[in-house]
Coordinates of C-alpha atoms and ligand atoms in Angstrom, one line a residue:
X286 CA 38.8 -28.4 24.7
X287 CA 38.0 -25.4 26.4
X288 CA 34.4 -23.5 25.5
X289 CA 34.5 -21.4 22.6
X290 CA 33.6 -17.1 23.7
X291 CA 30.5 -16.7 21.7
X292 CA 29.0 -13.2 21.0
X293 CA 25.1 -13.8 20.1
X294 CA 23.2 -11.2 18.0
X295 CA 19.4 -11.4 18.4
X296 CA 16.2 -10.1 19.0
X297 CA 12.5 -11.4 19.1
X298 CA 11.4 -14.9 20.7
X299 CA 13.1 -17.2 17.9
X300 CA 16.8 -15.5 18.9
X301 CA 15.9 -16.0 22.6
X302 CA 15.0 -20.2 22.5
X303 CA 18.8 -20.0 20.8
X304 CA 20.2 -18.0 23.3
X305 CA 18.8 -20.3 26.4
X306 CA 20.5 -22.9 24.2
X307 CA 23.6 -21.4 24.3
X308 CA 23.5 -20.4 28.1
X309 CA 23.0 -23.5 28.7
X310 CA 26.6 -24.8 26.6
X311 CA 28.4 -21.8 27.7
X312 CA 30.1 -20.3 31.3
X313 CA 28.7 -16.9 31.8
X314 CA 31.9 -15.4 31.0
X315 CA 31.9 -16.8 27.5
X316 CA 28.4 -15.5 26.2
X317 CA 27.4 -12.0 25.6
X318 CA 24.1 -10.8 23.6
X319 CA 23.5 -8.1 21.5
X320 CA 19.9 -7.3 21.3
X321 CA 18.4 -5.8 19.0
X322 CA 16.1 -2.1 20.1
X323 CA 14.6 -1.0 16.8
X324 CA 11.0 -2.4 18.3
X325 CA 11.4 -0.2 22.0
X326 CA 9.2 2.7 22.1
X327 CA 7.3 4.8 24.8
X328 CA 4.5 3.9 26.2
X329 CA 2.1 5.2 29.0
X330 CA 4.9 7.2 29.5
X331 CA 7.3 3.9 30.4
X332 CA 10.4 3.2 28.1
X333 CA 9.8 -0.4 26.2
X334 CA 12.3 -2.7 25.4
X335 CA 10.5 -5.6 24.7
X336 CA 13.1 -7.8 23.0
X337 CA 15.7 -6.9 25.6
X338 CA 13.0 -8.2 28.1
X339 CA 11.9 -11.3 26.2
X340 CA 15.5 -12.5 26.5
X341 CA 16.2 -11.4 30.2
X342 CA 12.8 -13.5 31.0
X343 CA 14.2 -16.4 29.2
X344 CA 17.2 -16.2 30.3
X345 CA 15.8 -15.7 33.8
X346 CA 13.3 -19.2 33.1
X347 CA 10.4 -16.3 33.9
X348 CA 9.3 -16.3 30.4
X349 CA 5.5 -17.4 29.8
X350 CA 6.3 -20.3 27.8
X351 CA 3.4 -20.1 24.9
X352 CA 3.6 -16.4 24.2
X353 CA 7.0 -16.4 24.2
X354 CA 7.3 -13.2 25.8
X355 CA 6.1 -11.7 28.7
X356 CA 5.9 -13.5 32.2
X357 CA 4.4 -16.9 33.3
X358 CA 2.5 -16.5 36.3
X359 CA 1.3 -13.0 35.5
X360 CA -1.4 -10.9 36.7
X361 CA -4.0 -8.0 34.8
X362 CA -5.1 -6.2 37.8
X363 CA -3.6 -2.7 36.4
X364 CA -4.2 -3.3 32.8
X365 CA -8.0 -4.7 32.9
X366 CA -8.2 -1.7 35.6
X367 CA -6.9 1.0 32.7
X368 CA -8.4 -0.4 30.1
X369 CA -12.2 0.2 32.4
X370 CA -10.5 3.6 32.7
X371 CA -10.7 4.4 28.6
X372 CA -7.1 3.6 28.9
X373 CA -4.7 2.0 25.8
X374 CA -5.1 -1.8 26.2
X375 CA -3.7 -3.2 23.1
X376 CA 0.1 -3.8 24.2
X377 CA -0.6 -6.2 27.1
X378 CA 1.8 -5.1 30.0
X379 CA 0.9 -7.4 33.2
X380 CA 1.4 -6.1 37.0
X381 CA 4.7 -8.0 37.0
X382 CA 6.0 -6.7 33.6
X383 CA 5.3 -3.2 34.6
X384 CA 6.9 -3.2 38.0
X385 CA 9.9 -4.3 36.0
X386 CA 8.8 -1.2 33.6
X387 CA 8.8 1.3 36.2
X388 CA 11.9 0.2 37.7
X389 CA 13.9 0.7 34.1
X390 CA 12.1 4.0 33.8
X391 CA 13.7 5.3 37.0
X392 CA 17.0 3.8 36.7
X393 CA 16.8 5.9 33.5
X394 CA 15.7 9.5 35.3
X395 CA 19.1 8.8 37.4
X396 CA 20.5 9.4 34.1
X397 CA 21.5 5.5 33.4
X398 CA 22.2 4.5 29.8
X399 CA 19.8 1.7 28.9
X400 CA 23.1 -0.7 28.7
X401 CA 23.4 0.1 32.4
X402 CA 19.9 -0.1 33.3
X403 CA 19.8 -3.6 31.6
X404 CA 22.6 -4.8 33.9
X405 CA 20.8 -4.0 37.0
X406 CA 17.8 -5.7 36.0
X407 CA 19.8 -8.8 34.7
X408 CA 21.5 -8.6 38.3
X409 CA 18.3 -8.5 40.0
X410 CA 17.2 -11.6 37.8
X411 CA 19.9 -13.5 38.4
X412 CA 20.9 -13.8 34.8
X413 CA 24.7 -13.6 34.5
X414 CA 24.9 -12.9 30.8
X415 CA 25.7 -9.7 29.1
X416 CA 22.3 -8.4 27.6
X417 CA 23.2 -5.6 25.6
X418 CA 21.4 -2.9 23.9
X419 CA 22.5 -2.7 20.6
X420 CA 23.0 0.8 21.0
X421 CA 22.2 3.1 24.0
X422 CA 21.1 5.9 21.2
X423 CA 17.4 5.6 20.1
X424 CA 16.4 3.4 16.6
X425 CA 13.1 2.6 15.8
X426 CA 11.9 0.6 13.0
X427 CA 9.3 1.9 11.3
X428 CA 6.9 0.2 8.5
X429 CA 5.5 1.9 5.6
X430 CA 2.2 -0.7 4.8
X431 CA -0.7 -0.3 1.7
X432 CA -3.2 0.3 4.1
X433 CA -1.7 2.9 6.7
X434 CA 1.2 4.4 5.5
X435 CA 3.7 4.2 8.2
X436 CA 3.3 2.1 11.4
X437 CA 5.8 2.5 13.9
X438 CA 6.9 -1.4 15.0
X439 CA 4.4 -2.5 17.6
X440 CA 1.9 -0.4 15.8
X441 CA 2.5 -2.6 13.4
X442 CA 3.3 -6.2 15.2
X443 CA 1.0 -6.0 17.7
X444 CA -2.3 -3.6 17.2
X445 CA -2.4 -4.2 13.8
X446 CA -1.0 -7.9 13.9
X447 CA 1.3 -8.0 11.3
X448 CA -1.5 -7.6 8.7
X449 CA -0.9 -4.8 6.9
X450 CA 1.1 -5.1 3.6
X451 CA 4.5 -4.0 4.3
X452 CA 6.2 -2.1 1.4
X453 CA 9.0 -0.7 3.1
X454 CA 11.3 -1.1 6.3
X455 CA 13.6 2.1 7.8
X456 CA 15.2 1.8 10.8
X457 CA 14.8 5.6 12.2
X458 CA 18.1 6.5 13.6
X459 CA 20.2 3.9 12.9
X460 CA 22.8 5.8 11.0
X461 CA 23.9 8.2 13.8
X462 CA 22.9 5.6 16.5
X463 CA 26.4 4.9 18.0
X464 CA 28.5 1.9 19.8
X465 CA 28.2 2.1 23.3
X466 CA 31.4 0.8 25.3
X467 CA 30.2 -1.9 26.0
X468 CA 28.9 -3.2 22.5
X469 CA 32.8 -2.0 21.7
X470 CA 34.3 -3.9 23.7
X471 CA 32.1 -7.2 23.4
X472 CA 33.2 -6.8 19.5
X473 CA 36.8 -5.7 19.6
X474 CA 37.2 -8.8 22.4
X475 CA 40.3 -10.6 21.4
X476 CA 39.4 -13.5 23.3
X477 CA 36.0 -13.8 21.2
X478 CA 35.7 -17.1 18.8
X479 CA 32.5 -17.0 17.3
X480 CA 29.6 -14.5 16.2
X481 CA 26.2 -16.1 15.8
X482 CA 23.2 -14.4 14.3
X483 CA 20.0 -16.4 16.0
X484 CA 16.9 -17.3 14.0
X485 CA 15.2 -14.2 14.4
X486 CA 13.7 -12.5 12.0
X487 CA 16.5 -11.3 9.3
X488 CA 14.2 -8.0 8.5
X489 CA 12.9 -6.2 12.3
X490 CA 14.8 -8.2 14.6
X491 CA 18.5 -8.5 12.9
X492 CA 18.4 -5.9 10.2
X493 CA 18.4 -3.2 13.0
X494 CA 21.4 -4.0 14.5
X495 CA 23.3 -4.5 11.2
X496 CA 21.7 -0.6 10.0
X497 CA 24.3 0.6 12.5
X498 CA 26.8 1.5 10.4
X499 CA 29.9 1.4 13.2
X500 CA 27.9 -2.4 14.3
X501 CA 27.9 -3.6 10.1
X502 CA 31.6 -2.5 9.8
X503 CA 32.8 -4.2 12.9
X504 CA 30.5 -7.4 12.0
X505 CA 31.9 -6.9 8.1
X506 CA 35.9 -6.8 9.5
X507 CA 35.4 -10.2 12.4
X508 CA 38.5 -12.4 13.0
X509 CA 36.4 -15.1 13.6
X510 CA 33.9 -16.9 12.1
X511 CA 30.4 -15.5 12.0
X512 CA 27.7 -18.4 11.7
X513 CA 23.8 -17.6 11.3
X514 CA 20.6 -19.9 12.2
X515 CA 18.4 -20.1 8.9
X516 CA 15.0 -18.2 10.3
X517 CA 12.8 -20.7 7.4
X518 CA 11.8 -24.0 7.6
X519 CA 10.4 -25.4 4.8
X520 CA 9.9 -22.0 3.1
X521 CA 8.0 -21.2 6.3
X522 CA 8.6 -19.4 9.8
X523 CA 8.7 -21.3 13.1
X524 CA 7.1 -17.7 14.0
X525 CA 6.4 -14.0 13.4
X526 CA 5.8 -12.8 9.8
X527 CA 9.5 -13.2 8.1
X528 CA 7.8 -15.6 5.4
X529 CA 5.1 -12.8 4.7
X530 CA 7.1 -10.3 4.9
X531 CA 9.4 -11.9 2.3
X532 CA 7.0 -11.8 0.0
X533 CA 6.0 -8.7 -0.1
X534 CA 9.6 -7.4 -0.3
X535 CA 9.3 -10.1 -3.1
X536 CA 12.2 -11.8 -1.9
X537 CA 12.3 -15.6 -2.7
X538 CA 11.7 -17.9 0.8
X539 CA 14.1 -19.7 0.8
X540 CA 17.7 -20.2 2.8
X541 CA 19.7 -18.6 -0.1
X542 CA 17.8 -15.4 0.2
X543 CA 18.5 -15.4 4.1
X544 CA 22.1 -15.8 3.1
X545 CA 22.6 -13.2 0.3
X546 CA 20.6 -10.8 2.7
X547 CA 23.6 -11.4 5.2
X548 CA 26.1 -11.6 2.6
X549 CA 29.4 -9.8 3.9
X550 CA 28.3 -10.4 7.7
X551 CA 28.2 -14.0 7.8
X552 CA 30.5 -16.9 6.8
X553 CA 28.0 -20.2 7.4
X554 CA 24.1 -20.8 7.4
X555 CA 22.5 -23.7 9.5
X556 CA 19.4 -25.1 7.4
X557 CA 16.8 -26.9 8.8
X558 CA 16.9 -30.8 8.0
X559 CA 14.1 -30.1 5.5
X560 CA 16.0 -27.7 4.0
X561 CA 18.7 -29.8 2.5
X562 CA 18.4 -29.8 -0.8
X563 CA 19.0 -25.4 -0.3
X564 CA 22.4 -26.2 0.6
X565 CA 24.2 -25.5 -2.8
X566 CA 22.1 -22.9 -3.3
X567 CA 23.9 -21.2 -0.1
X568 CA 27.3 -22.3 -1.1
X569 CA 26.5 -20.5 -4.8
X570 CA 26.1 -17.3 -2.2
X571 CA 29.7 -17.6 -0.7
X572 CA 28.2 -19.0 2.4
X573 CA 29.1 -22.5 3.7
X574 CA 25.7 -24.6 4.5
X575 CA 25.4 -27.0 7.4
X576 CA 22.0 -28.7 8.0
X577 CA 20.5 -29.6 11.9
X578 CA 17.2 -29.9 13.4
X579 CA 16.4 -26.0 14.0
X580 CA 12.7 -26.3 15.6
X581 CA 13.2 -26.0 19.3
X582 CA 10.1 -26.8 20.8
X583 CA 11.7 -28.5 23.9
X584 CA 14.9 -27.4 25.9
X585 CA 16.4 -30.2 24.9
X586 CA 15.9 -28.9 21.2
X587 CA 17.5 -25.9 21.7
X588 CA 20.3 -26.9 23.2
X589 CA 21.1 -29.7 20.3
X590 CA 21.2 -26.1 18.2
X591 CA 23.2 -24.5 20.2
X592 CA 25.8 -27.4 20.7
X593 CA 25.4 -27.9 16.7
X594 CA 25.5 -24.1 16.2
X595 CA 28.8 -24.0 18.4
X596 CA 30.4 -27.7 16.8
X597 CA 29.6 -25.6 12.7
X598 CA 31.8 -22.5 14.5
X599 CA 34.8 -24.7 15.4
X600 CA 34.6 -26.2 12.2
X601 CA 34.6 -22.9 10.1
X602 CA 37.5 -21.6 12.8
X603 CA 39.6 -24.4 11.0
Ligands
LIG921 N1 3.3 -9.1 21.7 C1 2.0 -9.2 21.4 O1 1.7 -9.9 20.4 N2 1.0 -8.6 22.1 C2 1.3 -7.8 23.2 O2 0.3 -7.3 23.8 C3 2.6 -7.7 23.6 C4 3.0 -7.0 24.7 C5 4.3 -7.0 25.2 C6 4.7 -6.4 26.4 C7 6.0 -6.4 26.8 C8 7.0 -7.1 26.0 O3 8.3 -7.1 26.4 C9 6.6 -7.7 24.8 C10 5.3 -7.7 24.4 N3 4.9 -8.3 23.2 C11 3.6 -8.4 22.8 C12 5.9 -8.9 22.3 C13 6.6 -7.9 21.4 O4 5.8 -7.0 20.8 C14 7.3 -8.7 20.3 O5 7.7 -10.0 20.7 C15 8.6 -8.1 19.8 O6 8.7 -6.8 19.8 C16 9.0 -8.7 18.5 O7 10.2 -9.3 18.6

């Protein structure tokens, strides 16, 4: 049987351990990502796409390994040498990570889209996957919280450490963000088999890209099946704040809420083995369960998930 073409939605470090998973089971000319860019913004004056950047270091086997984002093997010299300069410290850039920064900033002055910038720097990387922007127009997802009002993302996520009590989520520019030709394309593909949302989290990372109201529709009209990787475990996240965050939206943790939240865009849910007994609750949605070991601490892990996550596809294509 020949590999299936797989078009992976994601964002954040959970969507990324999936996606090595799947380059791994997968030519390059069968896997293309869509990433979400609701959490990129502007800073010390360099355009910031750090979920874009967290996959391309995966991808690239640069990643540091424990953070789950940024590089292994980097260096402080600039930012220690700021921050003793009364300089903005909190989002940790290293020497590596910016060279990489200022390089995307002036493919960008040459009057690049971000779609094309990303291919150059996946070129330079070696990684021969798509990594697409979700959209070359700007979104930005923005929090409203108890304690500050609104926090733009990494406000949020990184200064402020996910603490604040969330109330609201808008994801700024979303509704006139448009497809770029790219994205298009990668959707309209009639070679395509299979859509797969990773476990990221359903409300920043995923949420974004389905706020694009030309993305939804095309996600909400697929040909093929689209399958998602349940984001809980145990009524828990692996990482990040989705469990917290769930609460204060007072949405139920559990897998059912992760599939009535994608209702419409998704037509299975892989539950953790823990999460078993959730399977008719997920079927009751109108979403067909399957259950497989969805911590990946080890590569082996995540490619079991991805060659599970690609065997549930072939079974919902019939
Ligand atoms: N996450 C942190 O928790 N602290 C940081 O200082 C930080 C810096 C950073 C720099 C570049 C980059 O690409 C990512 C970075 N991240 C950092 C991760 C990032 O904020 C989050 O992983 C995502 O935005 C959430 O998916």
């Amino acid at each position: 049987m020949s590999a299936p073409k797989v078009l992976a939605l994601t964002g954040g470090v959970g969507g990324a351990k999936l996606g090595l998973g799947l380059a791994h089971c997968l030519p390059s000319e069968n896997l293309a990502f869509v990433v979400n860019t609701g959490d990129d913004f502007e800073h010390l004056g360099l355009p910031i796409s750090p979920d874009l950047d967290t996959l391309l270091y995966t991808l690239a086997g640069e990643v540091h390994e424990d953070q789950g984002w940024g590089r292994r093997d980097e260096t402080w010299t600039v930012l220690n040498t700021l921050e003793r300069l009364g300089g903005a410290s909190w989002f940790r850039l290293g020497d590596k990570d910016l060279a990489l920064h200022l390089r995307r900033r002036e493919t960008l002055a040459s009057g690049a889209r971000l779609t094309q910038a990303m291919a150059l720097l996946g070129d330079a990387f070696s990684v021969p996957f798509p990594l697409l922007p979700m959209s070359d127009d700007p979104v930005r997802t923005v929090l409203t919280t108890r304690e500050f009002g609104r926090l733009p993302f990494q406000s949020y996520f990184v200064r402020e450490r996910c603490a604040p009590t969330v109330q609201a989520i808008a994801y700024e520019g979303a509704g006139a963000a448009g497809l770029s030709p790219e994205v298009a394309a990668a959707l309209a593909d009639p070679a395509l088999d299979l859509i797969v949302l990773c476990p990221s989290n359903p409300y920043l990372s995923i949420a974004p890209l389905l706020a694009i109201p030309p993305l939804r529709k095309a996600l909400e009209r697929r040909r093929v099946p689209a399958v998602a990787v349940c984001p809980l475990v145990g009524g828990a996240a692996v990482k990040g704040p989705t469990a917290k965050l769930m609460d204060e939206l007072h949405v139920p943790r559990t897998p059912a809420s992760i599939a009535r939240y994608y209702g419409g865009v998704i037509d299975g849910l892989i539950l953790d083995e823990q999460d078993r007994s959730h399977a008719d609750a997920v079927r009751a949605e109108g979403v067909t369960p399957d259950v497989a070991p969805t911590v990946m601490l080890t590569l082996g892990d995540k490619i079991t998930l991805a060659q599970r996550t690609l065997a549930f596809g072939e079974t919902l294509r019939g």
